[in-house]
Amino acid sequence: MVKNENAFTTVSYNKGVLTLLDQTKLPIEEAYIDFKTVEGVARAIETMVVRGAPAIGVTAAYGIALAAHRGEDIGESHERLSRTRPTAVNLFWALDRMKSVWSQGATLSCIEKEAHDIYKEDVESCRKIGEYGAEFIDDGATILTHCNAGALATSEYGTALSVIRAAHNQGKKIKVFANETRPLLQGARLTAWELMKDGIDVTVVPDSALAHLLSKDLIDCAVVGSDRIAANGDVANKIGTRSVACLLHLHGRPLYVAAPWSTIDMSLENGAMIPIEERISKEITHIGETQVVPTGVKVFNAAFDITPVKWVTRIITELGSTGMDIQRDLLKQLLGKGNKK
Amino acid sequence: MVKNENAFTTVSYNKGVLTLLDQTKLPIEEAYIDFKTVEGVARAIETMVVRGAPAIGVTAAYGIALAAHRGEDIGESHERLSRTRPTAVNLFWALDRMKSVWSQGATLSCIEKEAHDIYKEDVESCRKIGEYGAEFIDDGATILTHCNAGALATSEYGTALSVIRAAHNQGKKIKVFANETRPLLQGARLTAWELMKDGIDVTVVPDSALAHLLSKDLIDCAVVGSDRIAANGDVANKIGTRSVACLLHLHGRPLYVAAPWSTIDMSLENGAMIPIEERISKEITHIGETQVVPTGVKVFNAAFDITPVKWVTRIITELGSTGMDIQRDLLKQLLGKGNKK
């Protein structure tokens, strides 16, 4: 199934069939894959056919719906999906929410409705994140983003890219620098592709160029997504985010983290407790079929890092946003009540 | 011409034939190319068959010898070679030195001898840089390096890697993290290849991972090379060096810059005056034959950046080394007299 040029759907589900845009093929090919087994869905998450914390959560929820529709064992499906990727908490959040329905013996249509609700709520959360976040983006701003926290990482709009899209839609003349984001180049392959489709000015830069760009006064702020936020506000996100945060901090530029409320893990006191996924060496040693590291040489491939809250200017959620003085109680108090700032 | 597995020769010259190890083929293939025209040599420098400031200087010197041997116009050859790459000052230094010989109507053997002398002096400079630099490397240290400032970037030994080799040869148990160094991956392809051959413990890391590694206390110091050092001590080096310097500075870790004296350009007051080469987009948009940036999206591809002297702990040359208080007069005074520190 191939869609037309200007629209794309990251995740969709209909009657036991889960359809994913194959993000490993972008930006060369916009190809969709239909999945009819939970094992297929689990492998799609593991191999990053679909990636991005909210999109992984939505995909896992639909995976449970698919299991119910196909008559697969739902408990086993839950367990299999929960073993796909350890860092993004949205995965566990979505699976827990589905469990609260299926474990009570709900009908197929109730289970499918819950997954659709998670999808729809994610769309609405992302829209609101953009709305709340856009006020921090000045007209004429040049914005750095790292990895892809866009429509490809969520149901629609994105998180960081929703902020950028909302600012653009408000008529602000903005420019985006997209860190290419080694090793899997989500910035070069995905963020650039999304923003180009929306007519937003985007330039791809090597991850290492940031201090140079800051020295030339070319970066006003950065907006990134997150895979998990600890109770104290420490942020897990794609490897390299901590370097971005540190460099922006030293240059007095704000860093905004945009993520749905489901990304906040109140059970973990701080970022040191967030599990960090290490992925296979081949992501570093090869690019496509080209070998770029000598055979036998070790590589380091942690997929995420932790940005301490002291370097985060503001966390933007669908319930509002809060600043650097984030603490567990404050987060609960401010965001739990839907306070805008 | 293919050599045996464990030895390699970056640049060599014999009777009108310049032989270069083709660095664009590493680490997959160790292939040598013979050049018999100045145009061929110029293109080899431009396309980075040979790269690294000292190696470019030596190659250009041999290019003049080749022109003399082959009866090409030496003035035109000088001009053509000087147009290859703008940032590395060693190129202009070597060409000027050759000019001081050929412009006085020297014989072919005198011209060839001058090029050989530049080669031999570079070998000796690199050896001494290692000797002076190794004292700053503690036993058990974990050292970051960026790009390739090794034997592949010089006649032999390297600059930054000469420091690492000398520390290793002194029996110090060291570990090296090699930034892969986008876009052309000289760290992954070249530094890892060289150090592996020497039995030095090396791990390739994405450029973006440095703040994460520093947060885990995995980096004790960094040693890098340079393409040009201004009179005040500001350092031009491969894009990303400024980010490394800034992150090390914020974490209180020393940064050493290792380079031959010929890298220091006393005619430029500070780093802002150093010309920065911008290279073709394809280095970012494609890796091998794989396209990784959507067609039509802009990229940023400055090949170098400037690290301010305030973030440089020590500059190590073959005449000794000097610390953060570098000024034009001090440099002249300390280094010009061959003072060790």
Short mmCIF file of C-alpha atoms in Angstrom, two decimals, chain A residues 187-335:
data_model
loop_
_atom_site.label_atom_id
_atom_site.label_comp_id
_atom_site.label_asym_id
_atom_site.label_seq_id
_atom_site.Cartn_x
_atom_site.Cartn_y
_atom_site.Cartn_z
CA GLY A 187 17.28 14.11 11.74
CA ALA A 188 18.66 13.87 8.21
CA ARG A 189 16.24 11.19 7.02
CA LEU A 190 13.00 11.93 8.91
CA THR A 191 12.90 15.45 10.37
CA ALA A 192 14.15 17.01 7.12
CA TRP A 193 11.59 14.98 5.15
CA GLU A 194 8.66 16.02 7.37
CA LEU A 195 9.56 19.69 7.52
CA MET A 196 10.25 19.92 3.80
CA LYS A 197 6.75 18.53 3.12
CA ASP A 198 5.33 21.30 5.33
CA GLY A 199 7.34 24.00 3.58
CA ILE A 200 9.35 24.83 6.73
CA ASP A 201 12.90 26.09 6.13
CA VAL A 202 15.23 23.27 7.25
CA THR A 203 18.99 22.71 7.04
CA VAL A 204 20.66 19.42 7.99
CA VAL A 205 23.85 19.78 10.05
CA PRO A 206 26.35 17.27 11.45
CA ASP A 207 25.76 16.70 15.17
CA SER A 208 29.26 17.96 15.91
CA ALA A 209 28.73 21.42 14.37
CA LEU A 210 26.65 22.90 17.20
CA ALA A 211 29.40 24.83 19.03
CA HIS A 212 30.41 26.33 15.68
CA LEU A 213 26.81 27.35 14.89
CA LEU A 214 26.42 28.85 18.38
CA SER A 215 29.66 30.82 17.93
CA LYS A 216 28.19 32.33 14.76
CA ASP A 217 24.98 33.25 16.63
CA LEU A 218 22.97 30.97 14.34
CA ILE A 219 20.95 29.13 17.03
CA ASP A 220 18.35 30.92 19.19
CA CYS A 221 16.98 27.88 21.01
CA ALA A 222 16.55 24.12 20.78
CA VAL A 223 13.39 22.02 20.98
CA VAL A 224 13.62 18.27 21.45
CA GLY A 225 11.34 15.40 22.42
CA SER A 226 11.83 12.83 25.16
CA ASP A 227 11.57 9.09 25.70
CA ARG A 228 11.16 9.30 29.46
CA ILE A 229 11.21 12.11 32.02
CA ALA A 230 12.03 11.26 35.65
CA ALA A 231 10.04 12.74 38.54
CA ASN A 232 12.71 15.41 39.13
CA GLY A 233 12.58 16.54 35.49
CA ASP A 234 15.73 14.77 34.17
CA VAL A 235 15.16 13.92 30.52
CA ALA A 236 16.05 10.74 28.61
CA ASN A 237 16.25 11.35 24.87
CA LYS A 238 18.25 10.27 21.82
CA ILE A 239 22.02 10.07 22.35
CA GLY A 240 23.45 13.54 21.74
CA THR A 241 20.68 15.45 23.50
CA ARG A 242 22.88 15.88 26.58
CA SER A 243 25.63 17.41 24.42
CA VAL A 244 23.08 19.77 22.87
CA ALA A 245 21.79 20.75 26.33
CA CYS A 246 25.27 21.33 27.72
CA LEU A 247 26.37 23.48 24.77
CA LEU A 248 23.17 25.54 24.83
CA HIS A 249 23.53 26.04 28.57
CA LEU A 250 27.09 27.31 28.20
CA HIS A 251 25.94 29.73 25.49
CA GLY A 252 22.90 30.99 27.42
CA ARG A 253 20.33 29.65 24.96
CA PRO A 254 17.08 27.95 26.08
CA LEU A 255 16.36 24.26 25.63
CA TYR A 256 12.72 23.20 25.49
CA VAL A 257 11.65 19.58 25.94
CA ALA A 258 8.26 18.78 24.39
CA ALA A 259 6.56 15.53 25.39
CA PRO A 260 3.13 14.20 26.30
CA TRP A 261 2.32 13.74 29.97
CA SER A 262 2.61 9.95 29.49
CA THR A 263 6.39 10.44 29.07
CA ILE A 264 6.76 11.49 32.72
CA ASP A 265 7.62 8.53 34.93
CA MET A 266 6.76 9.50 38.50
CA SER A 267 8.09 6.16 39.75
CA LEU A 268 11.70 7.15 39.05
CA GLU A 269 13.26 9.74 41.34
CA ASN A 270 15.85 10.97 38.82
CA GLY A 271 17.43 10.34 35.44
CA ALA A 272 20.09 7.95 36.72
CA MET A 273 17.31 5.40 37.30
CA ILE A 274 16.10 5.44 33.67
CA PRO A 275 17.19 2.28 31.79
CA ILE A 276 19.31 3.13 28.74
CA GLU A 277 19.03 0.83 25.73
CA GLU A 278 22.27 -0.25 24.04
CA ARG A 279 21.77 -1.24 20.42
CA ILE A 280 23.72 -3.44 18.01
CA SER A 281 27.21 -2.41 16.84
CA LYS A 282 26.24 -2.60 13.19
CA GLU A 283 24.32 0.69 13.50
CA ILE A 284 27.75 2.34 13.98
CA THR A 285 30.01 0.07 11.93
CA HIS A 286 27.90 0.16 8.77
CA ILE A 287 25.87 2.81 6.95
CA GLY A 288 23.59 1.09 4.51
CA GLU A 289 25.84 -1.61 3.09
CA THR A 290 29.01 0.49 3.51
CA GLN A 291 31.37 -0.64 6.29
CA VAL A 292 32.91 2.42 7.99
CA VAL A 293 34.64 0.92 11.07
CA PRO A 294 37.46 -1.63 10.70
CA THR A 295 36.43 -5.20 11.49
CA GLY A 296 37.21 -6.02 15.12
CA VAL A 297 37.18 -2.47 16.48
CA LYS A 298 34.83 -1.83 19.43
CA VAL A 299 32.02 0.71 19.20
CA PHE A 300 29.84 2.48 21.75
CA ASN A 301 26.13 2.53 20.88
CA ALA A 302 23.95 3.68 23.75
CA ALA A 303 20.72 4.81 22.08
CA PHE A 304 19.85 7.47 24.68
CA ASP A 305 21.41 9.77 27.22
CA ILE A 306 20.17 11.72 30.23
CA THR A 307 19.93 15.52 30.27
CA PRO A 308 19.87 16.87 33.83
CA VAL A 309 16.92 19.14 34.57
CA LYS A 310 19.32 22.03 35.37
CA TRP A 311 19.98 22.34 31.62
CA VAL A 312 16.27 22.17 30.64
CA THR A 313 14.65 25.59 30.38
CA ARG A 314 11.09 24.32 30.17
CA ILE A 315 9.19 21.05 29.80
CA ILE A 316 6.15 21.45 27.56
CA THR A 317 3.27 18.96 27.87
CA GLU A 318 -0.36 18.92 26.74
CA LEU A 319 -1.29 20.12 30.23
CA GLY A 320 0.97 23.16 30.08
CA SER A 321 4.64 23.74 30.70
CA THR A 322 6.94 24.24 33.63
CA GLY A 323 10.40 25.67 34.10
CA MET A 324 13.78 24.77 35.55
CA ASP A 325 12.62 24.58 39.16
CA ILE A 326 10.83 21.33 38.44
CA GLN A 327 10.41 19.00 41.38
CA ARG A 328 8.17 16.02 41.84
CA ASP A 329 5.58 17.93 43.89
CA LEU A 330 5.68 20.95 41.65
CA LEU A 331 5.17 18.84 38.56
CA LYS A 332 2.20 17.13 40.15
CA GLN A 333 0.79 20.41 41.36
CA LEU A 334 1.29 22.49 38.23
CA LEU A 335 0.74 19.98 35.49
#
